[in-house]
CSV table of C-alpha atoms and ligand atoms in Angstrom, one decimal:
chain,number,residue,atom,x,y,z
A,1,UNK,CA,83.7,103.8,131.1
A,2,UNK,CA,84.9,103.1,134.7
A,3,UNK,CA,83.5,103.8,138.1
A,4,UNK,CA,85.5,104.8,141.2
A,5,UNK,CA,83.9,105.5,144.6
A,6,UNK,CA,80.5,105.9,143.0
A,7,UNK,CA,81.8,108.3,140.4
A,8,UNK,CA,81.6,107.4,136.7
A,9,UNK,CA,84.4,108.3,134.4
A,10,UNK,CA,83.9,108.3,130.6
A,11,UNK,CA,86.5,108.6,127.9
A,12,UNK,CA,85.4,108.7,124.2
A,13,UNK,CA,88.9,107.5,123.1
A,14,UNK,CA,88.5,103.8,122.3
A,15,UNK,CA,92.3,103.5,122.8
A,16,UNK,CA,92.2,105.1,126.2
A,17,UNK,CA,94.2,103.5,129.0
A,18,UNK,CA,92.5,102.4,132.2
A,19,UNK,CA,91.9,105.3,134.6
A,20,UNK,CA,94.2,103.8,137.2
A,21,UNK,CA,97.1,103.6,134.7
A,22,UNK,CA,96.8,107.3,134.0
A,23,UNK,CA,96.3,108.6,137.5
A,24,UNK,CA,99.2,107.0,139.5
A,25,UNK,CA,98.5,107.3,143.2
A,26,UNK,CA,95.8,109.9,142.9
A,27,UNK,CA,92.8,107.7,143.5
A,28,UNK,CA,94.4,106.3,146.7
A,29,UNK,CA,95.2,109.9,147.8
A,30,UNK,CA,91.6,111.0,147.2
A,31,UNK,CA,90.3,107.9,149.1
A,32,UNK,CA,92.5,108.8,152.0
A,33,UNK,CA,91.6,112.5,152.0
A,34,UNK,CA,87.8,112.2,151.6
A,35,UNK,CA,86.4,110.4,154.6
A,36,UNK,CA,83.8,107.7,153.8
A,37,UNK,CA,84.1,108.5,150.1
A,38,UNK,CA,82.2,105.3,149.1
A,39,UNK,CA,79.2,106.4,151.2
A,40,UNK,CA,78.8,110.0,150.0
A,41,UNK,CA,75.6,111.1,148.3
A,42,UNK,CA,75.0,114.0,146.0
A,43,UNK,CA,72.9,116.6,147.8
A,44,UNK,CA,73.1,119.6,145.5
A,45,UNK,CA,74.2,120.5,142.0
A,46,UNK,CA,74.3,123.9,140.3
A,47,UNK,CA,76.0,125.7,137.4
A,48,UNK,CA,77.9,128.9,137.2
A,49,UNK,CA,78.5,130.8,133.9
A,50,UNK,CA,81.9,132.3,133.7
A,51,UNK,CA,83.0,134.8,131.0
A,52,UNK,CA,86.4,133.2,130.6
A,53,UNK,CA,88.1,130.4,128.6
A,54,UNK,CA,88.2,127.1,130.4
A,55,UNK,CA,92.0,127.2,130.4
A,56,UNK,CA,92.0,130.6,132.1
A,57,UNK,CA,89.9,129.0,134.9
A,58,UNK,CA,92.2,126.0,135.3
A,59,UNK,CA,95.3,128.3,135.3
A,60,UNK,CA,93.8,130.0,138.3
A,61,UNK,CA,92.8,126.7,139.9
A,62,UNK,CA,96.3,125.3,139.6
A,63,UNK,CA,98.1,127.7,141.8
A,64,UNK,CA,97.5,129.4,145.2
A,65,UNK,CA,99.7,132.4,144.5
A,66,UNK,CA,96.5,134.4,144.2
A,67,UNK,CA,95.0,133.0,147.4
A,68,UNK,CA,96.2,135.3,150.1
A,69,UNK,CA,95.0,138.3,148.1
A,70,UNK,CA,91.9,136.8,146.6
A,71,UNK,CA,90.7,134.3,149.3
A,72,UNK,CA,91.4,135.9,152.7
A,73,UNK,CA,88.9,133.6,154.4
A,74,UNK,CA,90.2,130.4,152.8
A,75,UNK,CA,93.6,131.2,154.2
A,76,UNK,CA,92.1,131.1,157.7
A,77,UNK,CA,90.7,127.6,157.0
A,78,UNK,CA,93.8,125.9,155.6
A,79,UNK,CA,97.5,126.4,156.3
A,80,UNK,CA,99.0,126.8,152.8
A,81,UNK,CA,102.0,128.8,154.0
A,82,UNK,CA,103.9,126.1,155.9
A,83,UNK,CA,102.1,122.7,155.6
A,84,UNK,CA,100.9,122.2,152.1
A,85,UNK,CA,102.1,119.0,150.4
A,86,UNK,CA,101.7,118.4,146.7
A,87,UNK,CA,102.0,115.6,144.1
A,88,UNK,CA,101.6,115.3,140.4
A,89,UNK,CA,101.1,111.9,138.9
A,90,UNK,CA,100.0,111.1,135.3
A,91,UNK,CA,97.1,113.3,134.5
A,92,UNK,CA,96.4,114.4,138.0
A,93,UNK,CA,97.8,116.6,140.8
A,94,UNK,CA,97.0,117.2,144.5
A,95,UNK,CA,97.6,119.9,147.1
A,96,UNK,CA,97.2,118.4,150.6
A,97,UNK,CA,96.7,121.1,153.2
A,98,UNK,CA,96.1,120.9,157.0
A,99,UNK,CA,93.2,122.8,158.5
A,100,UNK,CA,93.8,126.0,160.4
A,101,UNK,CA,91.3,127.8,162.6
A,102,UNK,CA,88.2,126.2,163.9
A,103,UNK,CA,86.8,129.7,164.3
A,104,UNK,CA,87.6,131.0,160.8
A,105,UNK,CA,84.6,133.3,159.9
A,106,UNK,CA,83.5,131.0,156.9
A,107,UNK,CA,82.1,127.9,158.5
A,108,UNK,CA,82.5,125.9,161.7
A,109,UNK,CA,85.1,123.1,161.0
A,110,UNK,CA,84.1,121.4,164.2
A,111,UNK,CA,86.4,119.9,166.8
A,112,UNK,CA,85.9,116.3,165.8
A,113,UNK,CA,87.7,116.7,162.5
A,114,UNK,CA,87.1,113.8,160.1
A,115,UNK,CA,89.1,115.0,157.1
A,116,UNK,CA,91.7,117.7,156.3
A,117,UNK,CA,91.8,119.5,152.9
A,118,UNK,CA,92.9,118.2,149.6
A,119,UNK,CA,92.5,120.1,146.4
A,120,UNK,CA,92.9,117.9,143.3
A,121,UNK,CA,92.7,117.8,139.5
A,122,UNK,CA,92.1,115.2,136.8
A,123,UNK,CA,92.9,116.2,133.2
A,124,UNK,CA,91.2,117.7,131.4
A,125,UNK,CA,88.3,119.3,133.2
A,126,UNK,CA,87.5,117.7,136.6
A,127,UNK,CA,88.4,119.3,139.9
A,128,UNK,CA,87.7,117.3,143.1
A,129,UNK,CA,87.9,119.4,146.4
A,130,UNK,CA,88.0,118.1,149.9
A,131,UNK,CA,87.4,120.6,152.7
A,132,UNK,CA,88.2,120.2,156.5
A,133,UNK,CA,85.3,119.0,158.6
A,134,UNK,CA,82.8,116.2,158.3
A,135,UNK,CA,82.9,113.8,155.3
A,136,UNK,CA,82.3,115.6,152.0
A,137,UNK,CA,83.5,115.9,148.5
A,138,UNK,CA,82.9,118.8,146.1
A,139,UNK,CA,83.6,118.4,142.4
A,140,UNK,CA,83.3,120.8,139.6
A,141,UNK,CA,83.6,120.1,135.9
A,142,UNK,CA,84.3,122.7,133.2
A,143,UNK,CA,82.1,122.8,130.1
A,144,UNK,CA,83.6,125.1,127.5
A,145,UNK,CA,80.7,126.9,125.7
A,146,UNK,CA,82.8,129.3,123.6
A,147,UNK,CA,86.3,130.8,123.3
A,148,UNK,CA,85.6,133.1,126.2
A,149,UNK,CA,82.7,131.4,128.0
A,150,UNK,CA,82.6,128.4,130.3
A,151,UNK,CA,80.0,126.7,132.5
A,152,UNK,CA,81.2,125.3,135.9
A,153,UNK,CA,79.0,122.4,136.9
A,154,UNK,CA,79.3,121.8,140.7
A,155,UNK,CA,78.2,118.7,142.6
A,156,UNK,CA,78.2,118.7,146.4
A,157,UNK,CA,78.5,115.3,148.1
A,158,UNK,CA,77.9,114.6,151.8
A,159,UNK,CA,77.7,111.7,154.1
A,160,UNK,CA,73.9,112.0,154.2
A,161,UNK,CA,71.1,113.6,152.2
A,162,UNK,CA,70.1,116.3,154.7
A,163,UNK,CA,72.9,118.7,155.3
A,164,UNK,CA,73.7,119.7,158.9
A,165,UNK,CA,73.9,123.4,159.8
A,166,UNK,CA,77.7,123.2,159.6
A,167,UNK,CA,77.5,121.5,156.2
A,168,UNK,CA,75.0,124.1,154.9
A,169,UNK,CA,77.3,126.9,155.9
A,170,UNK,CA,80.3,125.2,154.1
A,171,UNK,CA,78.2,124.8,150.9
A,172,UNK,CA,77.1,128.4,151.1
A,173,UNK,CA,80.6,129.5,151.7
A,174,UNK,CA,81.9,127.7,148.6
A,175,UNK,CA,79.1,128.8,146.4
A,176,UNK,CA,78.7,132.4,147.5
A,177,UNK,CA,82.3,133.4,148.6
A,178,UNK,CA,85.0,131.1,147.3
A,179,UNK,CA,83.6,130.5,143.8
A,180,UNK,CA,82.5,134.1,143.4
A,181,UNK,CA,86.0,135.3,144.3
A,182,UNK,CA,87.5,133.1,141.6
A,183,UNK,CA,84.9,133.9,138.9
A,184,UNK,CA,85.6,137.6,139.4
A,185,UNK,CA,89.4,137.0,139.1
A,186,UNK,CA,89.2,134.7,136.0
A,187,UNK,CA,86.9,137.1,134.2
A,188,UNK,CA,89.4,140.0,134.9
A,189,UNK,CA,92.3,137.8,133.6
A,190,UNK,CA,90.3,137.0,130.5
A,191,UNK,CA,89.9,140.7,129.8
A,192,UNK,CA,93.6,141.2,130.5
A,193,UNK,CA,94.6,138.7,127.9
A,194,UNK,CA,93.2,141.1,125.3
A,195,UNK,CA,95.7,143.8,126.4
A,196,UNK,CA,98.2,144.9,123.8
A,197,UNK,CA,100.8,144.7,126.5
A,198,UNK,CA,100.4,141.0,127.1
A,199,UNK,CA,102.5,138.7,125.1
A,200,UNK,CA,103.6,135.8,127.3
A,201,UNK,CA,103.6,135.2,131.0
A,202,UNK,CA,106.3,133.9,133.3
A,203,UNK,CA,105.9,131.2,135.9
A,204,UNK,CA,106.8,131.7,139.5
A,205,UNK,CA,108.3,128.2,140.4
A,206,UNK,CA,109.4,127.1,143.8
A,207,UNK,CA,108.5,123.4,144.3
A,208,UNK,CA,109.2,123.6,148.0
A,209,UNK,CA,106.6,126.4,148.5
A,210,UNK,CA,103.4,125.3,146.8
A,211,UNK,CA,101.7,128.3,148.5
A,212,UNK,CA,103.0,130.5,145.8
A,213,UNK,CA,104.6,128.2,143.2
A,214,UNK,CA,103.0,127.9,139.8
A,215,UNK,CA,104.6,124.6,138.7
A,216,UNK,CA,101.2,123.0,138.4
A,217,UNK,CA,100.1,125.7,135.9
A,218,UNK,CA,103.1,124.7,133.9
A,219,UNK,CA,102.1,121.0,134.3
A,220,UNK,CA,98.6,121.9,133.0
A,221,UNK,CA,99.8,124.0,130.1
A,222,UNK,CA,102.2,121.3,128.9
A,223,UNK,CA,99.3,118.8,128.8
A,224,UNK,CA,97.3,121.4,126.7
A,225,UNK,CA,100.2,121.9,124.4
A,226,UNK,CA,100.7,118.1,123.9
A,227,UNK,CA,97.0,117.5,123.3
A,228,UNK,CA,96.9,120.3,120.7
A,229,UNK,CA,100.0,119.0,119.0
A,230,UNK,CA,98.6,115.4,118.9
A,231,UNK,CA,95.3,116.7,117.5
A,232,UNK,CA,97.2,118.8,114.9
A,233,UNK,CA,99.3,115.8,113.8
A,234,UNK,CA,96.1,113.6,113.5
A,235,UNK,CA,94.4,116.2,111.3
A,236,UNK,CA,97.3,116.7,109.0
A,237,UNK,CA,97.7,113.0,108.6
A,238,UNK,CA,94.0,112.7,107.7
A,239,UNK,CA,94.4,115.5,105.1
A,240,UNK,CA,97.3,113.7,103.5
A,241,UNK,CA,95.3,110.4,103.6
A,242,UNK,CA,97.9,108.9,105.8
A,243,UNK,CA,97.2,106.7,108.8
A,244,UNK,CA,97.0,108.8,111.9
B,1,FE2,FE1,91.2,130.7,143.7
């Protein structure tokens, strides 16, 4: 168990490497992106049930190819088209995105901007999100509850316990608009995976244009494949009574 910026990370693997050894520069990037991260306090938590496999949800989370169609308001808040930067390091990735319009129809970013946007990921099921505006950090965890059902557990962290009007609008926007848009999309994708016409997808990859590139979906699916292969080799070794 390790703590970072008030967050507690647990790994049940007794052979697990330290968090910093697995995450490269990610924790530094998160500290830079989320203003006053050490002082943030949790002001709200809630859960969302999604009729989709947890990997379907993360496939969606790992690309913004769907954003301009699925999240028209988000695209007025952040400039994914020309200014998004990305990194992947160990078991993490980031998309760093500059803010766009102060007057964007979702929430008031404010003129004294204290942080830009950074959308991150920590394998396997943790998604930290930084939105433009006052100091804040939003994190959701995925809890698989069945082959086609998942619970998203959201935690909203702010610089103080009583949200301002602007912060309340941001939280309402994430909960009622952004998350709802992705839940609808993921549930449709999950249904589509049952189609007889579906066999295997293709990735759209252009690392210079993270606004539509799916290289982080590939990044994620490789980790899933490696974890399953490792699990399979452990089980077969146990069955043969060999050391795993
Ligand atoms: Fe989305």
